[in-house]
Amino acid sequence: MPRMMQNLVKEWKKFPDEAAAGLKDALNKKHIKATEFSLRECFGECFGYDLLNGTLGEFQRTEMRQVREAAGAVSSDAFLNISQQFAFAAVLDAYDLPELVVKKLIPSRTSKFRNERVPGISHIGDNLGGVVGEGKDFPEFGVSEDYIDTPETVKRGGIIPVTKEAIFFDQTGQLNDRLGKAGEWLGVNDEKRAIDCVIDAGETSGNQYRYRWLGNAIQTYGDSSGTHSWDNLAASNALSTYANVETAWKLLVAITDPFTGEPQMVTAKHIMVPPALAFTVPFALKGMVKKVAPGYATSGNPVSTEVDNPVGDIVGNLQTVTSQLIRARTGDDTTWFMGDISAAFEEIVNWPLQVLQLGAGSQDEFKRDIVMQFRADKRSTFNTKQPRKMVKCTA
C-alpha cells in the first residue's frame, strides 16, 4: 500500500475531483480494499514522515494545527478526504455482512418525515357486475377511508475517535478494525430490529414497527378478534411435513380484504425458521409424498399413491430464511413463519448509513489528544405495512 498511497496523495493534490471519483469507484468495485488503509501512511504522505519517524513523545507534543498549517490546506484536505473515503468503505463493508439475511429481504424507501399517515381508499369490490334494467339508474358505489400511520424514525450511531497514538502506531490497521466493528454492529442492530418486526417480538419505546391501521396499533399475528380482523396464527402446527405447510398456506389464502370480503392477492415467497428447523425444511418442501387410501388399512389391497411433493406446484418455490439471530429473537426452536416478507414489511429511511469526519483543532484534541473523529449514523425505522401477507405457526 505505501506506493499506492504515495501516488494517491500526489494525484489528489493535483486533481482532487478526479482522484476522489477514482478512489470511490475503486473501493466500490473492491479493486482497493478498505482494510488495506493505513492511517500512518496517509498521514506521512500528506504531512511528511519526519515527524512520524521521530519519537512518540515528540509526536504527542506537536499540535496538529501546526502540522496542518505548515503542510498547507491542500495536504490537509487530501488527508481528511482520503481517510474519510476509506472510513466510509470500511464501515459499509462491515455493515453489509452476508449473514444478515432478513434485512436484505425488506425493501427500503426514503422519507422526509419523522412519521407519516399513508392514506388510501377501500376497494369497491365486485359490485359493478350487477344487472341494470333498461331505463333504470346505475347504482352508485362509495368507498371508505383507509390509512396507516408509520412509526417515528429513530437515529442510531456512534463516534470513533482517533488519537495521536493511533496515527503513530497504525501499522496493522487499528482504525480499520474500529471502523469495521462500528459498521458490523450497526448492521447487527438493523438485523435484530428487522427480525423483531417480522416476528413481532413486542414493541419498545426505541423500537416501534407495528401495523397502525385506522388509529389502532395492532399485533402482527393473531386470531380474528376486535381490531385484529384477520387470522394469521396457526397454533399446534409444528413444521415436519408438507401437511404443515399446507395448513399455513390455507390460512394465508383464506384472509380476505377487510372492506370487500374478497380474497387478497398474495404469493408465499419465504419460509423463515430457526436453525433447529433448517434440516426439517427439505422434508416439508421436497421429496416424494406417499398417500394410502383408505387411511391406514393393512389388508384389502389399499390403493397407494406416490407423487412429487405438491408444495412447489401449489404454494410456489419458497425461499428458506434462517440464522442464529432468528432463534435468539424468537426464543424457541419450533416457531416458524411463512408468507411474503418483502410485501409485508418495509424500512423507512430518513438518511442512510453515513460516515462524517471531524478534523483536528477541537477541545478533544487539547484535552485527550483526539486529533480526528469519525461518526457513523443513520435514521430509520422498520414498519409493518401489510401483516395479512404473513402467517405465524407455533408448535
JSON list of N, CA, C and O in Angstrom, two decimals, residues 99-142:
[
{"chain": "A", "resi": 99, "resn": "GLU", "atom": "N", "xyz": [-24.37, -12.57, 6.23]},
{"chain": "A", "resi": 99, "resn": "GLU", "atom": "CA", "xyz": [-25.24, -13.39, 7.08]},
{"chain": "A", "resi": 99, "resn": "GLU", "atom": "C", "xyz": [-26.43, -12.63, 7.66]},
{"chain": "A", "resi": 99, "resn": "GLU", "atom": "O", "xyz": [-27.24, -13.21, 8.37]},
{"chain": "A", "resi": 100, "resn": "LEU", "atom": "N", "xyz": [-26.52, -11.33, 7.41]},
{"chain": "A", "resi": 100, "resn": "LEU", "atom": "CA", "xyz": [-27.67, -10.57, 7.88]},
{"chain": "A", "resi": 100, "resn": "LEU", "atom": "C", "xyz": [-28.78, -10.72, 6.83]},
{"chain": "A", "resi": 100, "resn": "LEU", "atom": "O", "xyz": [-28.95, -9.89, 5.94]},
{"chain": "A", "resi": 101, "resn": "VAL", "atom": "N", "xyz": [-29.54, -11.81, 6.95]},
{"chain": "A", "resi": 101, "resn": "VAL", "atom": "CA", "xyz": [-30.40, -12.27, 5.85]},
{"chain": "A", "resi": 101, "resn": "VAL", "atom": "C", "xyz": [-31.77, -11.61, 5.82]},
{"chain": "A", "resi": 101, "resn": "VAL", "atom": "O", "xyz": [-32.34, -11.42, 4.74]},
{"chain": "A", "resi": 102, "resn": "VAL", "atom": "N", "xyz": [-32.34, -11.28, 6.97]},
{"chain": "A", "resi": 102, "resn": "VAL", "atom": "CA", "xyz": [-33.72, -10.79, 7.00]},
{"chain": "A", "resi": 102, "resn": "VAL", "atom": "C", "xyz": [-33.80, -9.36, 6.49]},
{"chain": "A", "resi": 102, "resn": "VAL", "atom": "O", "xyz": [-34.68, -9.02, 5.69]},
{"chain": "A", "resi": 103, "resn": "LYS", "atom": "N", "xyz": [-32.89, -8.52, 6.92]},
{"chain": "A", "resi": 103, "resn": "LYS", "atom": "CA", "xyz": [-32.92, -7.11, 6.49]},
{"chain": "A", "resi": 103, "resn": "LYS", "atom": "C", "xyz": [-32.84, -7.00, 4.96]},
{"chain": "A", "resi": 103, "resn": "LYS", "atom": "O", "xyz": [-33.48, -6.11, 4.37]},
{"chain": "A", "resi": 104, "resn": "LYS", "atom": "N", "xyz": [-32.09, -7.89, 4.33]},
{"chain": "A", "resi": 104, "resn": "LYS", "atom": "CA", "xyz": [-31.93, -7.82, 2.88]},
{"chain": "A", "resi": 104, "resn": "LYS", "atom": "C", "xyz": [-33.23, -8.13, 2.14]},
{"chain": "A", "resi": 104, "resn": "LYS", "atom": "O", "xyz": [-33.37, -7.80, 0.96]},
{"chain": "A", "resi": 105, "resn": "LEU", "atom": "N", "xyz": [-34.18, -8.77, 2.81]},
{"chain": "A", "resi": 105, "resn": "LEU", "atom": "CA", "xyz": [-35.46, -9.10, 2.16]},
{"chain": "A", "resi": 105, "resn": "LEU", "atom": "C", "xyz": [-36.47, -7.97, 2.27]},
{"chain": "A", "resi": 105, "resn": "LEU", "atom": "O", "xyz": [-37.50, -7.98, 1.59]},
{"chain": "A", "resi": 106, "resn": "ILE", "atom": "N", "xyz": [-36.21, -7.01, 3.16]},
{"chain": "A", "resi": 106, "resn": "ILE", "atom": "CA", "xyz": [-37.17, -5.94, 3.42]},
{"chain": "A", "resi": 106, "resn": "ILE", "atom": "C", "xyz": [-36.80, -4.70, 2.60]},
{"chain": "A", "resi": 106, "resn": "ILE", "atom": "O", "xyz": [-35.71, -4.16, 2.75]},
{"chain": "A", "resi": 107, "resn": "PRO", "atom": "N", "xyz": [-37.67, -4.26, 1.72]},
{"chain": "A", "resi": 107, "resn": "PRO", "atom": "CA", "xyz": [-37.35, -3.10, 0.88]},
{"chain": "A", "resi": 107, "resn": "PRO", "atom": "C", "xyz": [-37.29, -1.81, 1.70]},
{"chain": "A", "resi": 107, "resn": "PRO", "atom": "O", "xyz": [-37.96, -1.67, 2.72]},
{"chain": "A", "resi": 108, "resn": "SER", "atom": "N", "xyz": [-36.47, -0.88, 1.22]},
{"chain": "A", "resi": 108, "resn": "SER", "atom": "CA", "xyz": [-36.33, 0.43, 1.88]},
{"chain": "A", "resi": 108, "resn": "SER", "atom": "C", "xyz": [-36.93, 1.51, 1.00]},
{"chain": "A", "resi": 108, "resn": "SER", "atom": "O", "xyz": [-36.91, 1.42, -0.23]},
{"chain": "A", "resi": 109, "resn": "ARG", "atom": "N", "xyz": [-37.45, 2.53, 1.64]},
{"chain": "A", "resi": 109, "resn": "ARG", "atom": "CA", "xyz": [-37.88, 3.72, 0.90]},
{"chain": "A", "resi": 109, "resn": "ARG", "atom": "C", "xyz": [-37.48, 4.95, 1.70]},
{"chain": "A", "resi": 109, "resn": "ARG", "atom": "O", "xyz": [-37.40, 4.92, 2.94]},
{"chain": "A", "resi": 110, "resn": "THR", "atom": "N", "xyz": [-37.22, 6.02, 1.00]},
{"chain": "A", "resi": 110, "resn": "THR", "atom": "CA", "xyz": [-36.76, 7.26, 1.63]},
{"chain": "A", "resi": 110, "resn": "THR", "atom": "C", "xyz": [-37.96, 8.12, 2.01]},
{"chain": "A", "resi": 110, "resn": "THR", "atom": "O", "xyz": [-38.94, 8.21, 1.28]},
{"chain": "A", "resi": 111, "resn": "SER", "atom": "N", "xyz": [-37.86, 8.75, 3.17]},
{"chain": "A", "resi": 111, "resn": "SER", "atom": "CA", "xyz": [-38.92, 9.66, 3.63]},
{"chain": "A", "resi": 111, "resn": "SER", "atom": "C", "xyz": [-38.29, 10.92, 4.20]},
{"chain": "A", "resi": 111, "resn": "SER", "atom": "O", "xyz": [-37.20, 10.88, 4.77]},
{"chain": "A", "resi": 112, "resn": "LYS", "atom": "N", "xyz": [-38.99, 12.04, 4.06]},
{"chain": "A", "resi": 112, "resn": "LYS", "atom": "CA", "xyz": [-38.54, 13.31, 4.61]},
{"chain": "A", "resi": 112, "resn": "LYS", "atom": "C", "xyz": [-39.18, 13.60, 5.96]},
{"chain": "A", "resi": 112, "resn": "LYS", "atom": "O", "xyz": [-38.95, 14.67, 6.54]},
{"chain": "A", "resi": 113, "resn": "PHE", "atom": "N", "xyz": [-39.97, 12.67, 6.48]},
{"chain": "A", "resi": 113, "resn": "PHE", "atom": "CA", "xyz": [-40.75, 12.94, 7.69]},
{"chain": "A", "resi": 113, "resn": "PHE", "atom": "C", "xyz": [-40.38, 11.98, 8.81]},
{"chain": "A", "resi": 113, "resn": "PHE", "atom": "O", "xyz": [-39.94, 10.86, 8.58]},
{"chain": "A", "resi": 114, "resn": "ARG", "atom": "N", "xyz": [-40.61, 12.44, 10.04]},
{"chain": "A", "resi": 114, "resn": "ARG", "atom": "CA", "xyz": [-40.40, 11.58, 11.21]},
{"chain": "A", "resi": 114, "resn": "ARG", "atom": "C", "xyz": [-41.35, 10.39, 11.18]},
{"chain": "A", "resi": 114, "resn": "ARG", "atom": "O", "xyz": [-40.98, 9.26, 11.45]},
{"chain": "A", "resi": 115, "resn": "ASN", "atom": "N", "xyz": [-42.59, 10.66, 10.90]},
{"chain": "A", "resi": 115, "resn": "ASN", "atom": "CA", "xyz": [-43.59, 9.61, 10.72]},
{"chain": "A", "resi": 115, "resn": "ASN", "atom": "C", "xyz": [-44.63, 10.13, 9.73]},
{"chain": "A", "resi": 115, "resn": "ASN", "atom": "O", "xyz": [-44.71, 11.33, 9.45]},
{"chain": "A", "resi": 116, "resn": "GLU", "atom": "N", "xyz": [-45.43, 9.22, 9.19]},
{"chain": "A", "resi": 116, "resn": "GLU", "atom": "CA", "xyz": [-46.34, 9.58, 8.11]},
{"chain": "A", "resi": 116, "resn": "GLU", "atom": "C", "xyz": [-47.71, 8.96, 8.34]},
{"chain": "A", "resi": 116, "resn": "GLU", "atom": "O", "xyz": [-47.83, 7.93, 9.00]},
{"chain": "A", "resi": 117, "resn": "ARG", "atom": "N", "xyz": [-48.71, 9.58, 7.78]},
{"chain": "A", "resi": 117, "resn": "ARG", "atom": "CA", "xyz": [-50.00, 8.95, 7.61]},
{"chain": "A", "resi": 117, "resn": "ARG", "atom": "C", "xyz": [-50.13, 8.62, 6.13]},
{"chain": "A", "resi": 117, "resn": "ARG", "atom": "O", "xyz": [-50.17, 9.53, 5.29]},
{"chain": "A", "resi": 118, "resn": "VAL", "atom": "N", "xyz": [-50.18, 7.34, 5.82]},
{"chain": "A", "resi": 118, "resn": "VAL", "atom": "CA", "xyz": [-50.26, 6.90, 4.43]},
{"chain": "A", "resi": 118, "resn": "VAL", "atom": "C", "xyz": [-51.73, 6.68, 4.09]},
{"chain": "A", "resi": 118, "resn": "VAL", "atom": "O", "xyz": [-52.34, 5.70, 4.54]},
{"chain": "A", "resi": 119, "resn": "PRO", "atom": "N", "xyz": [-52.33, 7.59, 3.32]},
{"chain": "A", "resi": 119, "resn": "PRO", "atom": "CA", "xyz": [-53.77, 7.48, 3.05]},
{"chain": "A", "resi": 119, "resn": "PRO", "atom": "C", "xyz": [-54.05, 6.49, 1.93]},
{"chain": "A", "resi": 119, "resn": "PRO", "atom": "O", "xyz": [-53.20, 6.18, 1.10]},
{"chain": "A", "resi": 120, "resn": "GLY", "atom": "N", "xyz": [-55.26, 6.01, 1.92]},
{"chain": "A", "resi": 120, "resn": "GLY", "atom": "CA", "xyz": [-55.72, 5.12, 0.85]},
{"chain": "A", "resi": 120, "resn": "GLY", "atom": "C", "xyz": [-57.23, 5.09, 0.86]},
{"chain": "A", "resi": 120, "resn": "GLY", "atom": "O", "xyz": [-57.89, 5.72, 1.69]},
{"chain": "A", "resi": 121, "resn": "ILE", "atom": "N", "xyz": [-57.79, 4.39, -0.07]},
{"chain": "A", "resi": 121, "resn": "ILE", "atom": "CA", "xyz": [-59.24, 4.20, -0.10]},
{"chain": "A", "resi": 121, "resn": "ILE", "atom": "C", "xyz": [-59.52, 2.72, -0.25]},
{"chain": "A", "resi": 121, "resn": "ILE", "atom": "O", "xyz": [-58.71, 1.96, -0.79]},
{"chain": "A", "resi": 122, "resn": "SER", "atom": "N", "xyz": [-60.65, 2.31, 0.25]},
{"chain": "A", "resi": 122, "resn": "SER", "atom": "CA", "xyz": [-61.00, 0.90, 0.20]},
{"chain": "A", "resi": 122, "resn": "SER", "atom": "C", "xyz": [-61.36, 0.50, -1.23]},
{"chain": "A", "resi": 122, "resn": "SER", "atom": "O", "xyz": [-61.71, 1.34, -2.07]},
{"chain": "A", "resi": 123, "resn": "HIS", "atom": "N", "xyz": [-61.27, -0.80, -1.48]},
{"chain": "A", "resi": 123, "resn": "HIS", "atom": "CA", "xyz": [-61.71, -1.31, -2.78]},
{"chain": "A", "resi": 123, "resn": "HIS", "atom": "C", "xyz": [-63.23, -1.29, -2.87]},
{"chain": "A", "resi": 123, "resn": "HIS", "atom": "O", "xyz": [-63.95, -1.45, -1.87]},
{"chain": "A", "resi": 124, "resn": "ILE", "atom": "N", "xyz": [-63.73, -1.12, -4.09]},
{"chain": "A", "resi": 124, "resn": "ILE", "atom": "CA", "xyz": [-65.17, -1.14, -4.31]},
{"chain": "A", "resi": 124, "resn": "ILE", "atom": "C", "xyz": [-65.71, -2.56, -4.17]},
{"chain": "A", "resi": 124, "resn": "ILE", "atom": "O", "xyz": [-66.81, -2.79, -3.67]},
{"chain": "A", "resi": 125, "resn": "GLY", "atom": "N", "xyz": [-64.91, -3.52, -4.59]},
{"chain": "A", "resi": 125, "resn": "GLY", "atom": "CA", "xyz": [-65.36, -4.90, -4.55]},
{"chain": "A", "resi": 125, "resn": "GLY", "atom": "C", "xyz": [-66.14, -5.27, -5.80]},
{"chain": "A", "resi": 125, "resn": "GLY", "atom": "O", "xyz": [-66.29, -4.47, -6.74]},
{"chain": "A", "resi": 126, "resn": "ASP", "atom": "N", "xyz": [-66.64, -6.47, -5.82]},
{"chain": "A", "resi": 126, "resn": "ASP", "atom": "CA", "xyz": [-67.34, -6.97, -7.01]},
{"chain": "A", "resi": 126, "resn": "ASP", "atom": "C", "xyz": [-68.80, -6.50, -7.00]},
{"chain": "A", "resi": 126, "resn": "ASP", "atom": "O", "xyz": [-69.73, -7.28, -6.84]},
{"chain": "A", "resi": 127, "resn": "ASN", "atom": "N", "xyz": [-68.97, -5.17, -7.18]},
{"chain": "A", "resi": 127, "resn": "ASN", "atom": "CA", "xyz": [-70.32, -4.60, -7.18]},
{"chain": "A", "resi": 127, "resn": "ASN", "atom": "C", "xyz": [-70.71, -4.04, -8.55]},
{"chain": "A", "resi": 127, "resn": "ASN", "atom": "O", "xyz": [-71.81, -3.52, -8.71]},
{"chain": "A", "resi": 128, "resn": "LEU", "atom": "N", "xyz": [-69.78, -4.09, -9.50]},
{"chain": "A", "resi": 128, "resn": "LEU", "atom": "CA", "xyz": [-70.05, -3.49, -10.80]},
{"chain": "A", "resi": 128, "resn": "LEU", "atom": "C", "xyz": [-70.66, -4.47, -11.79]},
{"chain": "A", "resi": 128, "resn": "LEU", "atom": "O", "xyz": [-70.97, -4.11, -12.92]},
{"chain": "A", "resi": 129, "resn": "GLY", "atom": "N", "xyz": [-70.81, -5.73, -11.35]},
{"chain": "A", "resi": 129, "resn": "GLY", "atom": "CA", "xyz": [-71.33, -6.73, -12.28]},
{"chain": "A", "resi": 129, "resn": "GLY", "atom": "C", "xyz": [-72.82, -6.96, -12.15]},
{"chain": "A", "resi": 129, "resn": "GLY", "atom": "O", "xyz": [-73.37, -7.88, -12.76]},
{"chain": "A", "resi": 130, "resn": "GLY", "atom": "N", "xyz": [-73.49, -6.12, -11.36]},
{"chain": "A", "resi": 130, "resn": "GLY", "atom": "CA", "xyz": [-74.93, -6.29, -11.20]},
{"chain": "A", "resi": 130, "resn": "GLY", "atom": "C", "xyz": [-75.70, -5.91, -12.46]},
{"chain": "A", "resi": 130, "resn": "GLY", "atom": "O", "xyz": [-75.24, -5.12, -13.29]},
{"chain": "A", "resi": 131, "resn": "VAL", "atom": "N", "xyz": [-76.86, -6.46, -12.59]},
{"chain": "A", "resi": 131, "resn": "VAL", "atom": "CA", "xyz": [-77.70, -6.19, -13.76]},
{"chain": "A", "resi": 131, "resn": "VAL", "atom": "C", "xyz": [-78.41, -4.85, -13.59]},
{"chain": "A", "resi": 131, "resn": "VAL", "atom": "O", "xyz": [-78.96, -4.54, -12.53]},
{"chain": "A", "resi": 132, "resn": "VAL", "atom": "N", "xyz": [-78.37, -4.03, -14.64]},
{"chain": "A", "resi": 132, "resn": "VAL", "atom": "CA", "xyz": [-79.07, -2.74, -14.65]},
{"chain": "A", "resi": 132, "resn": "VAL", "atom": "C", "xyz": [-80.19, -2.84, -15.68]},
{"chain": "A", "resi": 132, "resn": "VAL", "atom": "O", "xyz": [-79.95, -3.07, -16.87]},
{"chain": "A", "resi": 133, "resn": "GLY", "atom": "N", "xyz": [-81.41, -2.70, -15.22]},
{"chain": "A", "resi": 133, "resn": "GLY", "atom": "CA", "xyz": [-82.55, -2.82, -16.12]},
{"chain": "A", "resi": 133, "resn": "GLY", "atom": "C", "xyz": [-82.62, -1.68, -17.11]},
{"chain": "A", "resi": 133, "resn": "GLY", "atom": "O", "xyz": [-82.08, -0.59, -16.90]},
{"chain": "A", "resi": 134, "resn": "GLU", "atom": "N", "xyz": [-83.32, -1.92, -18.20]},
{"chain": "A", "resi": 134, "resn": "GLU", "atom": "CA", "xyz": [-83.45, -0.90, -19.24]},
{"chain": "A", "resi": 134, "resn": "GLU", "atom": "C", "xyz": [-84.14, 0.33, -18.68]},
{"chain": "A", "resi": 134, "resn": "GLU", "atom": "O", "xyz": [-85.20, 0.25, -18.05]},
{"chain": "A", "resi": 135, "resn": "GLY", "atom": "N", "xyz": [-83.49, 1.50, -18.88]},
{"chain": "A", "resi": 135, "resn": "GLY", "atom": "CA", "xyz": [-84.05, 2.75, -18.42]},
{"chain": "A", "resi": 135, "resn": "GLY", "atom": "C", "xyz": [-83.86, 3.00, -16.93]},
{"chain": "A", "resi": 135, "resn": "GLY", "atom": "O", "xyz": [-84.34, 4.01, -16.42]},
{"chain": "A", "resi": 136, "resn": "LYS", "atom": "N", "xyz": [-83.19, 2.10, -16.26]},
{"chain": "A", "resi": 136, "resn": "LYS", "atom": "CA", "xyz": [-83.00, 2.25, -14.82]},
{"chain": "A", "resi": 136, "resn": "LYS", "atom": "C", "xyz": [-81.69, 2.99, -14.53]},
{"chain": "A", "resi": 136, "resn": "LYS", "atom": "O", "xyz": [-80.75, 2.99, -15.34]},
{"chain": "A", "resi": 137, "resn": "ASP", "atom": "N", "xyz": [-81.64, 3.63, -13.37]},
{"chain": "A", "resi": 137, "resn": "ASP", "atom": "CA", "xyz": [-80.42, 4.32, -12.95]},
{"chain": "A", "resi": 137, "resn": "ASP", "atom": "C", "xyz": [-79.33, 3.31, -12.59]},
{"chain": "A", "resi": 137, "resn": "ASP", "atom": "O", "xyz": [-79.61, 2.25, -12.01]},
{"chain": "A", "resi": 138, "resn": "PHE", "atom": "N", "xyz": [-78.11, 3.67, -12.92]},
{"chain": "A", "resi": 138, "resn": "PHE", "atom": "CA", "xyz": [-76.98, 2.86, -12.47]},
{"chain": "A", "resi": 138, "resn": "PHE", "atom": "C", "xyz": [-76.77, 3.08, -10.98]},
{"chain": "A", "resi": 138, "resn": "PHE", "atom": "O", "xyz": [-76.89, 4.22, -10.49]},
{"chain": "A", "resi": 139, "resn": "PRO", "atom": "N", "xyz": [-76.47, 2.04, -10.25]},
{"chain": "A", "resi": 139, "resn": "PRO", "atom": "CA", "xyz": [-76.24, 2.22, -8.80]},
{"chain": "A", "resi": 139, "resn": "PRO", "atom": "C", "xyz": [-74.94, 2.97, -8.55]},
{"chain": "A", "resi": 139, "resn": "PRO", "atom": "O", "xyz": [-74.01, 2.93, -9.36]},
{"chain": "A", "resi": 140, "resn": "GLU", "atom": "N", "xyz": [-74.87, 3.66, -7.44]},
{"chain": "A", "resi": 140, "resn": "GLU", "atom": "CA", "xyz": [-73.67, 4.38, -7.02]},
{"chain": "A", "resi": 140, "resn": "GLU", "atom": "C", "xyz": [-72.96, 3.57, -5.94]},
{"chain": "A", "resi": 140, "resn": "GLU", "atom": "O", "xyz": [-73.60, 2.99, -5.07]},
{"chain": "A", "resi": 141, "resn": "PHE", "atom": "N", "xyz": [-71.65, 3.55, -6.03]},
{"chain": "A", "resi": 141, "resn": "PHE", "atom": "CA", "xyz": [-70.86, 2.82, -5.05]},
{"chain": "A", "resi": 141, "resn": "PHE", "atom": "C", "xyz": [-69.87, 3.77, -4.39]},
{"chain": "A", "resi": 141, "resn": "PHE", "atom": "O", "xyz": [-69.14, 4.50, -5.07]},
{"chain": "A", "resi": 142, "resn": "GLY", "atom": "N", "xyz": [-69.83, 3.75, -3.09]},
{"chain": "A", "resi": 142, "resn": "GLY", "atom": "CA", "xyz": [-68.91, 4.60, -2.36]},
{"chain": "A", "resi": 142, "resn": "GLY", "atom": "C", "xyz": [-67.69, 3.82, -1.90]},
{"chain": "A", "resi": 142, "resn": "GLY", "atom": "O", "xyz": [-67.60, 2.61, -2.05]}
]
